[in-house]
PDB file of C-alpha atoms in Angstrom:
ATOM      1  CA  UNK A 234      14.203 -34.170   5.560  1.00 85.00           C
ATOM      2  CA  UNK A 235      11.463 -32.551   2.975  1.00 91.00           C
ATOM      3  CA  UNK A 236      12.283 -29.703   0.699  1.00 92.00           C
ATOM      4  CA  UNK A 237      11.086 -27.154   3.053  1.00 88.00           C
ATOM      5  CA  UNK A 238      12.925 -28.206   6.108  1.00 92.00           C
ATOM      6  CA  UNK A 239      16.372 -28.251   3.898  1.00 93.00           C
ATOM      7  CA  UNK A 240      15.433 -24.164   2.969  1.00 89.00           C
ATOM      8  CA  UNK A 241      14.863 -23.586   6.677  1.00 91.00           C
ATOM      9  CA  UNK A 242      18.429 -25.674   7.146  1.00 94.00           C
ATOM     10  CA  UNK A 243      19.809 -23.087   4.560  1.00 93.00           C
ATOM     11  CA  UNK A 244      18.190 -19.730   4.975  1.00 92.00           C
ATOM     12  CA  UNK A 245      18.448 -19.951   8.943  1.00 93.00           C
ATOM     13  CA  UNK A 246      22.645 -20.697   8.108  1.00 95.00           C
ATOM     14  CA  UNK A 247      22.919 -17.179   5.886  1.00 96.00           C
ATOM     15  CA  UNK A 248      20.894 -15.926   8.872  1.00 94.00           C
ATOM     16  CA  UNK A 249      23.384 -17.017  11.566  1.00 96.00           C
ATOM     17  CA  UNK A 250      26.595 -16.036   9.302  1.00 96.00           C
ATOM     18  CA  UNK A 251      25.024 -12.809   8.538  1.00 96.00           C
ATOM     19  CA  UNK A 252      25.013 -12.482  12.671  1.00 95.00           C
ATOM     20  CA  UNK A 253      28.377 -13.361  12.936  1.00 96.00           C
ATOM     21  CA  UNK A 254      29.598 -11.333  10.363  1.00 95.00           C
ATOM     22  CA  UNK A 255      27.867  -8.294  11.834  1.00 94.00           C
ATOM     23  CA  UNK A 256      26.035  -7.572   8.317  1.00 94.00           C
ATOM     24  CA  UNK A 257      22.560  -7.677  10.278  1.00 94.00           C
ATOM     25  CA  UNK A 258      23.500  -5.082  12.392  1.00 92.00           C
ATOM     26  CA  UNK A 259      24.184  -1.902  10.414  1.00 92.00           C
ATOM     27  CA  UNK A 260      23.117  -0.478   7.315  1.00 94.00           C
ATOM     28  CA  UNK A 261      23.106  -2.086   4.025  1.00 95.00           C
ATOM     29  CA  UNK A 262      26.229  -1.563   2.031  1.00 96.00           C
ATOM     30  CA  UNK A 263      24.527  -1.465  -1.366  1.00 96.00           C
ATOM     31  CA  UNK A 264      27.840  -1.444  -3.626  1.00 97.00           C
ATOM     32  CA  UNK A 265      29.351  -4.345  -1.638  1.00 96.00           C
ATOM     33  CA  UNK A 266      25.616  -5.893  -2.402  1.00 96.00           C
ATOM     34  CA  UNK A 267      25.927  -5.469  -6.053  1.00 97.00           C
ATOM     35  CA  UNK A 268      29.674  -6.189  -6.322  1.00 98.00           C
ATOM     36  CA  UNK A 269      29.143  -9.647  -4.727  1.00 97.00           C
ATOM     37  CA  UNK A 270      25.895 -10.695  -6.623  1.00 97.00           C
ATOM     38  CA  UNK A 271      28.021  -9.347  -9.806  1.00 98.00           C
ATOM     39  CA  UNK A 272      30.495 -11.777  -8.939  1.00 98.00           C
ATOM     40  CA  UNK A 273      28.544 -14.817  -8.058  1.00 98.00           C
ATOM     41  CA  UNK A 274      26.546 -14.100 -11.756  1.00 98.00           C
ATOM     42  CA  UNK A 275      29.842 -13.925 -13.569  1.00 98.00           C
ATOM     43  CA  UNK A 276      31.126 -17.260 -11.998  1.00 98.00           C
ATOM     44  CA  UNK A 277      27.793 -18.860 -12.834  1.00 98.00           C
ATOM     45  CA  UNK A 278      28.476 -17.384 -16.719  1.00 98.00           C
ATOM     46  CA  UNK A 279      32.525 -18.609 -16.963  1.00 98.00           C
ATOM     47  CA  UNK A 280      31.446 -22.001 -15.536  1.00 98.00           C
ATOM     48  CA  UNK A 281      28.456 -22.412 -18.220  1.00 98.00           C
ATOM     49  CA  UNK A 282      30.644 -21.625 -20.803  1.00 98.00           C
ATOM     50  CA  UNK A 283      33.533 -24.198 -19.111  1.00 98.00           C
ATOM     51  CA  UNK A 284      30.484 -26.526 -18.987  1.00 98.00           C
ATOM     52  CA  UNK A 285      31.404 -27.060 -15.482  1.00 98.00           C
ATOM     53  CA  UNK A 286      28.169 -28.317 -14.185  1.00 98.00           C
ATOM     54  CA  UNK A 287      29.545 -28.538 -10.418  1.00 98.00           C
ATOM     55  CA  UNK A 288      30.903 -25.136 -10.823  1.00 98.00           C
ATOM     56  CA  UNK A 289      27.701 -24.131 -11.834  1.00 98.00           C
ATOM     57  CA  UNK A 290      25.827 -25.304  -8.891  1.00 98.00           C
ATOM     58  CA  UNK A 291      28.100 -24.050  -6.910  1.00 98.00           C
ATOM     59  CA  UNK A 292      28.082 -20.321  -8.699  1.00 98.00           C
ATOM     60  CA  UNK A 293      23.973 -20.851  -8.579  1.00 98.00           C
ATOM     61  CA  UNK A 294      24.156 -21.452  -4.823  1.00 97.00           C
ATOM     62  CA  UNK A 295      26.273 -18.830  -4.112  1.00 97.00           C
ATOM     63  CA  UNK A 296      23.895 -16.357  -5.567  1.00 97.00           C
ATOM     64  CA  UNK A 297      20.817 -17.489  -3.686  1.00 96.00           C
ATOM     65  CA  UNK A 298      22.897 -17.057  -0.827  1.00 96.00           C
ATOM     66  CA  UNK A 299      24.106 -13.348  -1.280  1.00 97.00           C
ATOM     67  CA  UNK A 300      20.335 -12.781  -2.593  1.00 96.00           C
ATOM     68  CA  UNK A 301      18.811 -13.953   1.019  1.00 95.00           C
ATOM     69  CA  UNK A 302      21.378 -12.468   2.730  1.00 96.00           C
ATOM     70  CA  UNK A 303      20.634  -9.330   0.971  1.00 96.00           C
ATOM     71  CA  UNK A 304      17.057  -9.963   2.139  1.00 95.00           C
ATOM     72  CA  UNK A 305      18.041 -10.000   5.565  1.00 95.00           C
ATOM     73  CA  UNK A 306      20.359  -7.371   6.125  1.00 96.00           C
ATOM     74  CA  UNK A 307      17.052  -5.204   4.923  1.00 95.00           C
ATOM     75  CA  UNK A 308      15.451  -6.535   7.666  1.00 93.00           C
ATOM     76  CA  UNK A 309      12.775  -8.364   4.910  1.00 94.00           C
ATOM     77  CA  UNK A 310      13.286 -12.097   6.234  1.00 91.00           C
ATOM     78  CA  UNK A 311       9.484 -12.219   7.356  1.00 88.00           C
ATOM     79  CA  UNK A 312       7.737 -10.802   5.050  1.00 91.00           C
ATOM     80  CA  UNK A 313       9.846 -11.887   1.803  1.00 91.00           C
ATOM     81  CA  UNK A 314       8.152 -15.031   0.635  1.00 91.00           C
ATOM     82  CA  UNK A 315       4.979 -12.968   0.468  1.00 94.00           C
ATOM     83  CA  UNK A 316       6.664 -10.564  -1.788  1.00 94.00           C
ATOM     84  CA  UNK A 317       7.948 -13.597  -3.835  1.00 94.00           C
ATOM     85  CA  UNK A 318       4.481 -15.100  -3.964  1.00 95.00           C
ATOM     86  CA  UNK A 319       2.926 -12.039  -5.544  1.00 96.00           C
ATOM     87  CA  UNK A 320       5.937 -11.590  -7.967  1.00 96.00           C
ATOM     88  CA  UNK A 321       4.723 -14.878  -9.214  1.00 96.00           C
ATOM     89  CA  UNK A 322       1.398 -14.268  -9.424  1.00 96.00           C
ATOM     90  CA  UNK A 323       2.544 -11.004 -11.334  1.00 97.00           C
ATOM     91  CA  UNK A 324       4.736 -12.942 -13.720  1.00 97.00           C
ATOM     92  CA  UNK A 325       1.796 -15.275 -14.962  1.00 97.00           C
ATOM     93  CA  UNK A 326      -0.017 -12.395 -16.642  1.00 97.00           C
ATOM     94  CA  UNK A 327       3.017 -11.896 -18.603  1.00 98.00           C
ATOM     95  CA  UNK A 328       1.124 -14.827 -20.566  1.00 98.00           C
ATOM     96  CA  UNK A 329      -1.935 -13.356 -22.880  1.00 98.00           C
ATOM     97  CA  UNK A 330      -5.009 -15.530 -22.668  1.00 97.00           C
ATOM     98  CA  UNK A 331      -5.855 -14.434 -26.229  1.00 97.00           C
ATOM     99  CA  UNK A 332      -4.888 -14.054 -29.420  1.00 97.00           C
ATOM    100  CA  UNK A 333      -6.105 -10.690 -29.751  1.00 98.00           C
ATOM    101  CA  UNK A 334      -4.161  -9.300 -26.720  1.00 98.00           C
ATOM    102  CA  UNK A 335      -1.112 -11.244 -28.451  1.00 98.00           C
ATOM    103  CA  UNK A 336      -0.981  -9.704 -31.211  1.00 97.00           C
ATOM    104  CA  UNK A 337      -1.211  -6.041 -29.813  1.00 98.00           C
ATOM    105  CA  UNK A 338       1.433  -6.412 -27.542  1.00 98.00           C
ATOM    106  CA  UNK A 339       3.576  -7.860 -30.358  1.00 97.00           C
ATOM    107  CA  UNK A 340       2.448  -4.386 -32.176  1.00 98.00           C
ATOM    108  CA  UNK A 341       2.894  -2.798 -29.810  1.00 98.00           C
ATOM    109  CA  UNK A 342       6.764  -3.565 -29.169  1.00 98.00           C
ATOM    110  CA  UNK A 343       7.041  -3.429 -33.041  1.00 97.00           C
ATOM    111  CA  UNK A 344       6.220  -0.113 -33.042  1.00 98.00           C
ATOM    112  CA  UNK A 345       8.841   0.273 -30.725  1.00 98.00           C
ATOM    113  CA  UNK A 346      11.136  -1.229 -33.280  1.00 98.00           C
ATOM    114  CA  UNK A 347      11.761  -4.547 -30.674  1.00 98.00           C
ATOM    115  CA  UNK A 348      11.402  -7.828 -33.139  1.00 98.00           C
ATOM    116  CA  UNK A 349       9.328 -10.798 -31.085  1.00 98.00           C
ATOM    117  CA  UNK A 350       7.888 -14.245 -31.268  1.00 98.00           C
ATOM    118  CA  UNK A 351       4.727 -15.237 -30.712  1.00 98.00           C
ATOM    119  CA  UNK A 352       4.182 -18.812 -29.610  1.00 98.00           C
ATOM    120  CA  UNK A 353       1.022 -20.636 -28.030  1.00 98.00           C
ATOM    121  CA  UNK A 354       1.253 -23.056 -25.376  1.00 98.00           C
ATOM    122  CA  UNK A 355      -1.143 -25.753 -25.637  1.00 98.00           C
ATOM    123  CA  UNK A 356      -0.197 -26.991 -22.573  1.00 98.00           C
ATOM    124  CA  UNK A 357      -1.473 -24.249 -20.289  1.00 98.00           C
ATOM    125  CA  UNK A 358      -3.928 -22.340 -23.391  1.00 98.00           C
ATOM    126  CA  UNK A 359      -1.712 -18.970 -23.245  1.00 98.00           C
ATOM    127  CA  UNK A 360       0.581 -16.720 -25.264  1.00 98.00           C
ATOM    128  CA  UNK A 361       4.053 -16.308 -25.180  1.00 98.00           C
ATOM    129  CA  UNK A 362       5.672 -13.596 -26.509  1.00 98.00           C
ATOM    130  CA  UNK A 363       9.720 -13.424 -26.711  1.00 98.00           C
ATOM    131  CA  UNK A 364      12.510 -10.922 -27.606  1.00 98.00           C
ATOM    132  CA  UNK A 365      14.934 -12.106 -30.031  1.00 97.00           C
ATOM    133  CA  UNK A 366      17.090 -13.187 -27.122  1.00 98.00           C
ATOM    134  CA  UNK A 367      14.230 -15.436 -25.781  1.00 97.00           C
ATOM    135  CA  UNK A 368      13.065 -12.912 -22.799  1.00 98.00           C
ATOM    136  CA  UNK A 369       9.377 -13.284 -22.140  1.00 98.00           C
ATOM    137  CA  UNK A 370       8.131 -10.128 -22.819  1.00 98.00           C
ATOM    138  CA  UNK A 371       5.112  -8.364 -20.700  1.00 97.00           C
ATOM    139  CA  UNK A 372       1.456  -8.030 -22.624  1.00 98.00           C
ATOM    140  CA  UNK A 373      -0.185  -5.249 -22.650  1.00 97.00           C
ATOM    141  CA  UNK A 374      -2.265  -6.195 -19.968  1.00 96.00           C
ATOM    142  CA  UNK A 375       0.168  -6.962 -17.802  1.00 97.00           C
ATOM    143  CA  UNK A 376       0.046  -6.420 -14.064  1.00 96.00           C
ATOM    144  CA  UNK A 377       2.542  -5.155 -11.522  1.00 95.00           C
ATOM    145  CA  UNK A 378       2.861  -7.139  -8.235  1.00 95.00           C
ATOM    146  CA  UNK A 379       1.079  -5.855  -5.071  1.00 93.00           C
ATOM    147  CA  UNK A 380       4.024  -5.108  -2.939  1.00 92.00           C
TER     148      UNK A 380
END
């Protein structure tokens, strides 16, 4: 079985125990939503800092399946890996092409009294710009997916 087949396996499984929990039928409980992702991301944190690896997995897998069923108790199923796709697309300009751009974003969120880094990937020829915490940071330039 490829890749794809086993997310089919998995996403049409949420699917059917969405149906048989009745969650696909009614309107989204959206503090029940946030409670449960809350949870799963708080298991995935106590079993990183456990160094639980199989916990983590677990924790990991447990959030991609509250986030999908999430997905389909909005009724987005059809249309969400075209939503994902442009998110992607989206996230790539977070990555200035040149220096110049670089280094007026990084004034930019100076000015703003936010500390970066500014590193260059030779790899792929682009800019990456970090908060101290290592968050990729948006450019200037950056632009918002077409959703």
């Amino acid at each position: 079985m490829n890749i794809l087949q086993q997310m089919e396996q998995c996403l049409e499984s949420i699917r059917v125990f969405n149906e048989i929990a009745g969650n696909l039928s009614k309107p989204v409980n959206y503090e029940l939503e946030y409670k449960m992702l809350k949870s799963e991301v708080l298991e995935y944190y106590e079993a990183s800092i456990e160094g639980s690896e199989v916990k983590q997995k677990d924790a990991v897998a447990d959030i991609m399946v509250v986030l999908w069923g999430t997905i389909l108790k909005h009724g987005w199923g059809s249309i969400y890996f075209k939503v994902l796709i442009e998110v992607c697309k989206s996230n790539f300009t977070k990555f200035p092409e040149t220096a110049d751009e670089a280094q007026q974003t990084q004034q930019k969120y100076l000015s703003e009294g936010i500390n970066t880094t500014l590193e260059f990937n030779e790899q792929y020829q682009v800019y990456v710009i970090k908060d101290m915490d290592g968050k990729v940071l948006k450019p200037i330039n950056f632009h918002l997916p077409q959703i």
